[in-house]
Every structure is written in structure tokens, then in C-alpha cells.
């Protein structure tokens, strides 16, 4: 009984201390969680600018700016997995633009010529598969790639790219300058609160060896 009490005390004290720190300094703790997600690399000439799916048109605005600054001569888009609702709407004669089509149109409006926009052949569902498609589409010998994404998504993109390429292919991770993400108050916004939780779930999936993946039928869907 005495041994049990000592063992319980050994675990209880750190837990109480941790709970106290979180309770009394929860704002600082939450800020640290939000700030940890944001990383960015210095720019240098690259083989291509990759616009990762999501947050249209903010990622496209950043990609177009980098293109016009001549950091790369082409912009790569990856098509997302086909959605069931798109097929259902097609039966009704209603066309629903896919996210990559919106990205392409946004880039065109921002002055990126169609000849510079490349659409990857394969489709992808989720960050891991998207980066796998990028690695398949481009060649490491051509140089580094610039991966454009949202601020809260940058650290996971860097981590997943290193996983996909075995750390043998450099990537320059860049965040959208006009991204509204506030690492110091993310929990006060429903959209960003969901985004941050999703990022950390993505880290857990990575550390567990990616047990959660998109169904093969979705990832390989064709238009």
C-alpha cells in the first residue's frame, strides 16, 4: 500500500503542476501551440512553385507574386480526388468547378500565363498524397521546389516533404503573406481552431506511421 502511494504521488504531482501551468498560463500555452506550426524558408531560385490545395485565392496570390519575382518559371497544381457530389451534380447537368480549376483561374487573373501553369497528371487526397504527386511530377535534378501553403500548415508540409523524399530533395516552404492566421489568438476563431487541431492530428498520424490514409479509389480517381 505504501509502495502504491509513492507511485501515485510520483505521477500525481507532475500532473497537478502541469494542470496548474496550463490553467494559469493557458494563453501562453495556446500561443505556443499556434506559433509552433509556422515555419518558413529563405527564397532562392527553384524548379517550380507548387500551390498546395486549399485556401483559394490566398495561396495563389502568393504563388503569382513569387512567379512574377522570377523565383521559378512554372507553377504546379495538383488535382484533388474526385468528389461524389460532382458526379451527382453532373448527372443533373450542373457543373461544379474543382479546387484546382479555381486555382488555375485565379493564377490566370493574377497574370500567370497558361503556358507556365502545369497540372499534375495524378490526383491526390490530403497533404501526404499531394506531396507524393509533386515528387513524382518533378525531378530532383531540376533543383528545389517552392511549396506554397497557409501559415498554420507550413511545418507539417516541411515534415511530410522530408518523409516523402527521404530528405534528399530540398523544398522551400513559403506561407501566404495575406494569410489571416493569428498564432496568438487562433482558438478564438472557429475556422483556425479546427485547422490547428487538424494539423496536430496530422502530426499524430505521421508519428504513428500513417495508419489513416485516403481510400485508394479516391486518390486514384480520374476526371
PDB file of C-alpha atoms in Angstrom:
ATOM      1  CA  UNK A   1       0.000   0.000   0.000  1.00  0.00           C
ATOM      2  CA  UNK A   2       2.878   2.301   0.861  1.00  0.00           C
ATOM      3  CA  UNK A   3       4.573   1.497  -2.474  1.00  0.00           C
ATOM      4  CA  UNK A   4       1.325   2.284  -4.308  1.00  0.00           C
ATOM      5  CA  UNK A   5       1.021   5.649  -2.521  1.00  0.00           C
ATOM      6  CA  UNK A   6       4.553   6.641  -3.502  1.00  0.00           C
ATOM      7  CA  UNK A   7       3.943   5.659  -7.106  1.00  0.00           C
ATOM      8  CA  UNK A   8       0.643   7.548  -7.189  1.00  0.00           C
ATOM      9  CA  UNK A   9       2.364  10.600  -5.695  1.00  0.00           C
ATOM     10  CA  UNK A  10       5.141  10.411  -8.296  1.00  0.00           C
ATOM     11  CA  UNK A  11       2.549  10.675 -11.091  1.00  0.00           C
ATOM     12  CA  UNK A  12       0.079  12.989  -9.374  1.00  0.00           C
ATOM     13  CA  UNK A  13       2.471  15.809  -8.570  1.00  0.00           C
ATOM     14  CA  UNK A  14       3.687  16.338 -12.169  1.00  0.00           C
ATOM     15  CA  UNK A  15       0.113  16.145 -13.406  1.00  0.00           C
ATOM     16  CA  UNK A  16      -1.032  18.763 -10.905  1.00  0.00           C
ATOM     17  CA  UNK A  17       1.904  21.013 -11.761  1.00  0.00           C
ATOM     18  CA  UNK A  18       1.162  20.653 -15.468  1.00  0.00           C
ATOM     19  CA  UNK A  19      -2.526  21.351 -14.909  1.00  0.00           C
ATOM     20  CA  UNK A  20      -1.638  24.442 -12.886  1.00  0.00           C
ATOM     21  CA  UNK A  21       0.700  25.746 -15.568  1.00  0.00           C
ATOM     22  CA  UNK A  22      -1.931  25.198 -18.239  1.00  0.00           C
ATOM     23  CA  UNK A  23      -4.666  26.775 -16.106  1.00  0.00           C
ATOM     24  CA  UNK A  24      -2.720  29.840 -15.027  1.00  0.00           C
ATOM     25  CA  UNK A  25      -0.801  30.305 -18.236  1.00  0.00           C
ATOM     26  CA  UNK A  26      -3.203  28.810 -20.746  1.00  0.00           C
ATOM     27  CA  UNK A  27      -2.981  31.795 -23.084  1.00  0.00           C
ATOM     28  CA  UNK A  28       0.790  31.461 -23.300  1.00  0.00           C
ATOM     29  CA  UNK A  29       0.406  27.711 -23.759  1.00  0.00           C
ATOM     30  CA  UNK A  30      -2.124  28.156 -26.556  1.00  0.00           C
ATOM     31  CA  UNK A  31       0.026  30.789 -28.236  1.00  0.00           C
ATOM     32  CA  UNK A  32       2.980  28.401 -28.193  1.00  0.00           C
ATOM     33  CA  UNK A  33       0.829  25.719 -29.825  1.00  0.00           C
ATOM     34  CA  UNK A  34      -0.167  28.126 -32.578  1.00  0.00           C
ATOM     35  CA  UNK A  35       3.309  29.551 -33.124  1.00  0.00           C
ATOM     36  CA  UNK A  36       4.910  26.116 -33.366  1.00  0.00           C
ATOM     37  CA  UNK A  37       3.012  25.413 -36.584  1.00  0.00           C
ATOM     38  CA  UNK A  38       4.560  28.295 -38.534  1.00  0.00           C
ATOM     39  CA  UNK A  39       7.922  27.890 -40.283  1.00  0.00           C
ATOM     40  CA  UNK A  40       9.320  29.470 -43.436  1.00  0.00           C
ATOM     41  CA  UNK A  41      12.450  29.096 -45.564  1.00  0.00           C
ATOM     42  CA  UNK A  42      14.552  31.715 -47.307  1.00  0.00           C
ATOM     43  CA  UNK A  43      13.793  32.118 -51.000  1.00  0.00           C
ATOM     44  CA  UNK A  44      16.159  31.034 -53.739  1.00  0.00           C
ATOM     45  CA  UNK A  45      15.709  30.075 -57.414  1.00  0.00           C
ATOM     46  CA  UNK A  46      13.639  26.911 -57.774  1.00  0.00           C
ATOM     47  CA  UNK A  47      12.439  24.414 -60.359  1.00  0.00           C
ATOM     48  CA  UNK A  48       8.772  25.157 -59.733  1.00  0.00           C
ATOM     49  CA  UNK A  49       6.302  26.837 -57.439  1.00  0.00           C
ATOM     50  CA  UNK A  50       3.784  24.343 -56.058  1.00  0.00           C
ATOM     51  CA  UNK A  51       0.413  25.661 -54.922  1.00  0.00           C
ATOM     52  CA  UNK A  52      -0.883  23.175 -52.386  1.00  0.00           C
ATOM     53  CA  UNK A  53      -4.653  22.750 -52.420  1.00  0.00           C
ATOM     54  CA  UNK A  54      -6.845  24.911 -50.217  1.00  0.00           C
ATOM     55  CA  UNK A  55      -7.439  28.499 -49.140  1.00  0.00           C
ATOM     56  CA  UNK A  56      -8.139  29.850 -52.622  1.00  0.00           C
ATOM     57  CA  UNK A  57      -7.118  32.547 -53.560  1.00  0.00           C
ATOM     58  CA  UNK A  58      -4.534  33.352 -50.853  1.00  0.00           C
ATOM     59  CA  UNK A  59      -2.054  30.644 -51.851  1.00  0.00           C
ATOM     60  CA  UNK A  60      -2.479  31.583 -55.498  1.00  0.00           C
ATOM     61  CA  UNK A  61      -1.761  35.250 -54.728  1.00  0.00           C
ATOM     62  CA  UNK A  62       1.492  34.253 -53.037  1.00  0.00           C
ATOM     63  CA  UNK A  63       2.446  31.878 -55.855  1.00  0.00           C
ATOM     64  CA  UNK A  64       1.769  34.521 -58.501  1.00  0.00           C
ATOM     65  CA  UNK A  65       3.896  37.036 -56.597  1.00  0.00           C
ATOM     66  CA  UNK A  66       6.787  34.564 -56.437  1.00  0.00           C
ATOM     67  CA  UNK A  67       6.371  33.786 -60.128  1.00  0.00           C
ATOM     68  CA  UNK A  68       6.498  37.469 -61.091  1.00  0.00           C
ATOM     69  CA  UNK A  69       9.582  37.863 -58.904  1.00  0.00           C
ATOM     70  CA  UNK A  70      11.190  35.174 -61.104  1.00  0.00           C
ATOM     71  CA  UNK A  71      11.904  32.640 -58.367  1.00  0.00           C
ATOM     72  CA  UNK A  72      10.630  29.909 -60.718  1.00  0.00           C
ATOM     73  CA  UNK A  73       9.355  29.739 -64.292  1.00  0.00           C
ATOM     74  CA  UNK A  74       6.415  27.396 -63.724  1.00  0.00           C
ATOM     75  CA  UNK A  75       3.610  26.826 -61.250  1.00  0.00           C
ATOM     76  CA  UNK A  76       2.372  23.325 -60.464  1.00  0.00           C
ATOM     77  CA  UNK A  77      -1.166  22.436 -59.357  1.00  0.00           C
ATOM     78  CA  UNK A  78      -2.292  19.032 -58.088  1.00  0.00           C
ATOM     79  CA  UNK A  79      -5.859  17.941 -58.726  1.00  0.00           C
ATOM     80  CA  UNK A  80      -7.791  16.770 -55.708  1.00  0.00           C
ATOM     81  CA  UNK A  81      -9.635  13.479 -55.545  1.00  0.00           C
ATOM     82  CA  UNK A  82     -12.925  13.386 -57.444  1.00  0.00           C
ATOM     83  CA  UNK A  83     -15.921  14.216 -55.299  1.00  0.00           C
ATOM     84  CA  UNK A  84     -19.060  12.112 -55.365  1.00  0.00           C
ATOM     85  CA  UNK A  85     -21.236  15.221 -55.341  1.00  0.00           C
ATOM     86  CA  UNK A  86     -19.571  16.462 -58.523  1.00  0.00           C
ATOM     87  CA  UNK A  87     -20.655  13.306 -60.307  1.00  0.00           C
ATOM     88  CA  UNK A  88     -24.158  13.626 -58.888  1.00  0.00           C
ATOM     89  CA  UNK A  89     -24.414  17.252 -59.991  1.00  0.00           C
ATOM     90  CA  UNK A  90     -23.060  16.283 -63.417  1.00  0.00           C
ATOM     91  CA  UNK A  91     -26.000  13.925 -63.866  1.00  0.00           C
ATOM     92  CA  UNK A  92     -28.268  16.928 -63.305  1.00  0.00           C
ATOM     93  CA  UNK A  93     -26.322  18.952 -65.845  1.00  0.00           C
ATOM     94  CA  UNK A  94     -24.798  21.188 -63.177  1.00  0.00           C
ATOM     95  CA  UNK A  95     -21.070  21.833 -63.408  1.00  0.00           C
ATOM     96  CA  UNK A  96     -19.127  22.374 -60.184  1.00  0.00           C
ATOM     97  CA  UNK A  97     -15.607  23.691 -60.537  1.00  0.00           C
ATOM     98  CA  UNK A  98     -12.926  21.707 -58.766  1.00  0.00           C
ATOM     99  CA  UNK A  99     -10.489  23.469 -56.467  1.00  0.00           C
ATOM    100  CA  UNK A 100      -7.592  23.106 -58.917  1.00  0.00           C
ATOM    101  CA  UNK A 101      -9.704  24.793 -61.600  1.00  0.00           C
ATOM    102  CA  UNK A 102     -10.351  27.698 -59.258  1.00  0.00           C
ATOM    103  CA  UNK A 103      -6.611  27.847 -58.564  1.00  0.00           C
ATOM    104  CA  UNK A 104      -5.817  27.848 -62.274  1.00  0.00           C
ATOM    105  CA  UNK A 105      -8.328  30.617 -62.957  1.00  0.00           C
ATOM    106  CA  UNK A 106      -7.028  32.678 -60.028  1.00  0.00           C
ATOM    107  CA  UNK A 107      -3.443  32.349 -61.268  1.00  0.00           C
ATOM    108  CA  UNK A 108      -4.537  33.453 -64.739  1.00  0.00           C
ATOM    109  CA  UNK A 109      -6.281  36.508 -63.292  1.00  0.00           C
ATOM    110  CA  UNK A 110      -3.073  37.286 -61.404  1.00  0.00           C
ATOM    111  CA  UNK A 111      -1.070  37.366 -64.617  1.00  0.00           C
ATOM    112  CA  UNK A 112       0.488  33.901 -64.667  1.00  0.00           C
ATOM    113  CA  UNK A 113       0.397  32.722 -68.315  1.00  0.00           C
ATOM    114  CA  UNK A 114      -1.293  29.404 -69.069  1.00  0.00           C
ATOM    115  CA  UNK A 115       1.988  28.135 -70.552  1.00  0.00           C
ATOM    116  CA  UNK A 116       3.577  28.432 -67.096  1.00  0.00           C
ATOM    117  CA  UNK A 117       0.795  26.547 -65.263  1.00  0.00           C
ATOM    118  CA  UNK A 118       1.276  22.783 -65.046  1.00  0.00           C
ATOM    119  CA  UNK A 119      -1.495  20.432 -63.928  1.00  0.00           C
ATOM    120  CA  UNK A 120      -0.192  17.178 -62.434  1.00  0.00           C
ATOM    121  CA  UNK A 121      -1.430  14.001 -64.113  1.00  0.00           C
ATOM    122  CA  UNK A 122      -2.329  12.183 -60.897  1.00  0.00           C
ATOM    123  CA  UNK A 123      -4.914  13.155 -58.324  1.00  0.00           C
ATOM    124  CA  UNK A 124      -4.312  13.290 -54.594  1.00  0.00           C
ATOM    125  CA  UNK A 125      -6.284  13.342 -51.372  1.00  0.00           C
ATOM    126  CA  UNK A 126      -4.597  15.031 -48.423  1.00  0.00           C
ATOM    127  CA  UNK A 127      -1.173  16.563 -47.885  1.00  0.00           C
ATOM    128  CA  UNK A 128       0.838  13.338 -47.954  1.00  0.00           C
ATOM    129  CA  UNK A 129      -0.529  12.159 -51.290  1.00  0.00           C
ATOM    130  CA  UNK A 130      -0.346  15.662 -52.731  1.00  0.00           C
ATOM    131  CA  UNK A 131       3.379  15.855 -51.983  1.00  0.00           C
ATOM    132  CA  UNK A 132       3.868  12.350 -53.373  1.00  0.00           C
ATOM    133  CA  UNK A 133       2.326  13.510 -56.640  1.00  0.00           C
ATOM    134  CA  UNK A 134       4.594  16.571 -56.664  1.00  0.00           C
ATOM    135  CA  UNK A 135       7.671  14.397 -56.143  1.00  0.00           C
ATOM    136  CA  UNK A 136       6.530  12.123 -58.974  1.00  0.00           C
ATOM    137  CA  UNK A 137       5.762  15.005 -61.347  1.00  0.00           C
ATOM    138  CA  UNK A 138       9.022  16.920 -60.905  1.00  0.00           C
ATOM    139  CA  UNK A 139      12.656  15.829 -60.955  1.00  0.00           C
ATOM    140  CA  UNK A 140      15.083  16.400 -58.058  1.00  0.00           C
ATOM    141  CA  UNK A 141      17.866  17.182 -60.513  1.00  0.00           C
ATOM    142  CA  UNK A 142      15.955  20.295 -61.625  1.00  0.00           C
ATOM    143  CA  UNK A 143      16.517  21.904 -58.222  1.00  0.00           C
ATOM    144  CA  UNK A 144      14.448  22.717 -55.137  1.00  0.00           C
ATOM    145  CA  UNK A 145      10.719  23.347 -55.221  1.00  0.00           C
ATOM    146  CA  UNK A 146       8.805  26.137 -53.545  1.00  0.00           C
ATOM    147  CA  UNK A 147       5.818  24.785 -51.603  1.00  0.00           C
ATOM    148  CA  UNK A 148       3.195  27.474 -51.015  1.00  0.00           C
ATOM    149  CA  UNK A 149       0.646  26.871 -48.303  1.00  0.00           C
ATOM    150  CA  UNK A 150      -1.084  28.514 -45.334  1.00  0.00           C
ATOM    151  CA  UNK A 151       0.867  29.640 -42.271  1.00  0.00           C
ATOM    152  CA  UNK A 152      -0.622  27.016 -39.949  1.00  0.00           C
ATOM    153  CA  UNK A 153       0.179  24.281 -42.494  1.00  0.00           C
ATOM    154  CA  UNK A 154       3.860  25.071 -43.124  1.00  0.00           C
ATOM    155  CA  UNK A 155       5.533  22.880 -40.502  1.00  0.00           C
ATOM    156  CA  UNK A 156       3.543  19.785 -41.458  1.00  0.00           C
ATOM    157  CA  UNK A 157       4.278  20.380 -45.156  1.00  0.00           C
ATOM    158  CA  UNK A 158       8.004  20.547 -44.421  1.00  0.00           C
ATOM    159  CA  UNK A 159       7.854  17.405 -42.292  1.00  0.00           C
ATOM    160  CA  UNK A 160       5.849  15.436 -44.860  1.00  0.00           C
ATOM    161  CA  UNK A 161       8.073  16.540 -47.752  1.00  0.00           C
ATOM    162  CA  UNK A 162      11.138  15.238 -45.936  1.00  0.00           C
ATOM    163  CA  UNK A 163       9.290  11.990 -45.327  1.00  0.00           C
ATOM    164  CA  UNK A 164       8.235  11.644 -48.981  1.00  0.00           C
ATOM    165  CA  UNK A 165      11.681  12.455 -50.399  1.00  0.00           C
ATOM    166  CA  UNK A 166      13.801  10.849 -47.693  1.00  0.00           C
ATOM    167  CA  UNK A 167      15.375  14.276 -47.012  1.00  0.00           C
ATOM    168  CA  UNK A 168      17.152  14.006 -50.387  1.00  0.00           C
ATOM    169  CA  UNK A 169      15.281  16.829 -52.122  1.00  0.00           C
ATOM    170  CA  UNK A 170      15.199  20.385 -50.861  1.00  0.00           C
ATOM    171  CA  UNK A 171      11.966  22.298 -50.572  1.00  0.00           C
ATOM    172  CA  UNK A 172      11.424  25.951 -49.808  1.00  0.00           C
ATOM    173  CA  UNK A 173       8.298  26.225 -47.673  1.00  0.00           C
ATOM    174  CA  UNK A 174       6.542  29.568 -48.012  1.00  0.00           C
ATOM    175  CA  UNK A 175       3.411  30.884 -46.344  1.00  0.00           C
ATOM    176  CA  UNK A 176       0.790  33.204 -47.794  1.00  0.00           C
ATOM    177  CA  UNK A 177       1.667  36.754 -46.836  1.00  0.00           C
ATOM    178  CA  UNK A 178      -2.025  37.695 -46.814  1.00  0.00           C
ATOM    179  CA  UNK A 179      -2.990  34.691 -44.693  1.00  0.00           C
ATOM    180  CA  UNK A 180      -5.241  35.806 -41.826  1.00  0.00           C
ATOM    181  CA  UNK A 181      -3.957  33.170 -39.387  1.00  0.00           C
ATOM    182  CA  UNK A 182      -3.145  34.673 -35.985  1.00  0.00           C
ATOM    183  CA  UNK A 183      -0.973  32.309 -33.981  1.00  0.00           C
ATOM    184  CA  UNK A 184      -1.592  34.341 -30.824  1.00  0.00           C
ATOM    185  CA  UNK A 185      -5.389  34.096 -30.910  1.00  0.00           C
ATOM    186  CA  UNK A 186      -6.182  31.095 -33.126  1.00  0.00           C
ATOM    187  CA  UNK A 187      -8.515  29.489 -30.569  1.00  0.00           C
ATOM    188  CA  UNK A 188     -10.885  32.473 -30.813  1.00  0.00           C
ATOM    189  CA  UNK A 189     -11.717  31.738 -34.434  1.00  0.00           C
ATOM    190  CA  UNK A 190     -13.686  28.574 -35.251  1.00  0.00           C
ATOM    191  CA  UNK A 191     -12.031  28.043 -38.646  1.00  0.00           C
ATOM    192  CA  UNK A 192      -8.487  28.364 -37.316  1.00  0.00           C
ATOM    193  CA  UNK A 193      -9.270  26.348 -34.190  1.00  0.00           C
ATOM    194  CA  UNK A 194     -10.371  23.487 -36.422  1.00  0.00           C
ATOM    195  CA  UNK A 195      -7.299  23.981 -38.642  1.00  0.00           C
ATOM    196  CA  UNK A 196      -4.864  23.825 -35.716  1.00  0.00           C
ATOM    197  CA  UNK A 197      -6.467  20.681 -34.313  1.00  0.00           C
ATOM    198  CA  UNK A 198      -6.295  19.114 -37.782  1.00  0.00           C
ATOM    199  CA  UNK A 199      -2.579  19.946 -38.033  1.00  0.00           C
ATOM    200  CA  UNK A 200      -1.765  18.223 -34.759  1.00  0.00           C
ATOM    201  CA  UNK A 201      -3.850  15.209 -35.743  1.00  0.00           C
ATOM    202  CA  UNK A 202      -1.736  15.133 -38.907  1.00  0.00           C
ATOM    203  CA  UNK A 203       1.410  15.041 -36.777  1.00  0.00           C
ATOM    204  CA  UNK A 204      -0.017  12.148 -34.760  1.00  0.00           C
ATOM    205  CA  UNK A 205      -0.804  10.301 -37.976  1.00  0.00           C
ATOM    206  CA  UNK A 206       2.802  10.828 -39.118  1.00  0.00           C
ATOM    207  CA  UNK A 207       4.309   9.646 -35.840  1.00  0.00           C
ATOM    208  CA  UNK A 208       2.051   6.578 -35.910  1.00  0.00           C
ATOM    209  CA  UNK A 209       3.278   5.652 -39.399  1.00  0.00           C
ATOM    210  CA  UNK A 210       0.285   6.994 -41.366  1.00  0.00           C
ATOM    211  CA  UNK A 211      -2.347   4.441 -40.352  1.00  0.00           C
ATOM    212  CA  UNK A 212      -5.033   6.852 -41.627  1.00  0.00           C
ATOM    213  CA  UNK A 213      -4.910   7.329 -45.395  1.00  0.00           C
ATOM    214  CA  UNK A 214      -7.371   8.268 -48.107  1.00  0.00           C
ATOM    215  CA  UNK A 215      -9.093   5.322 -49.819  1.00  0.00           C
ATOM    216  CA  UNK A 216      -7.192   4.227 -52.927  1.00  0.00           C
ATOM    217  CA  UNK A 217     -10.325   4.598 -55.046  1.00  0.00           C
ATOM    218  CA  UNK A 218     -10.487   8.306 -54.197  1.00  0.00           C
ATOM    219  CA  UNK A 219      -6.795   9.031 -54.542  1.00  0.00           C
ATOM    220  CA  UNK A 220      -6.636   7.469 -57.977  1.00  0.00           C
ATOM    221  CA  UNK A 221      -9.884   8.913 -59.267  1.00  0.00           C
ATOM    222  CA  UNK A 222      -9.858  10.299 -62.804  1.00  0.00           C
ATOM    223  CA  UNK A 223     -11.946  13.127 -64.278  1.00  0.00           C
TER     224      UNK A 223
END
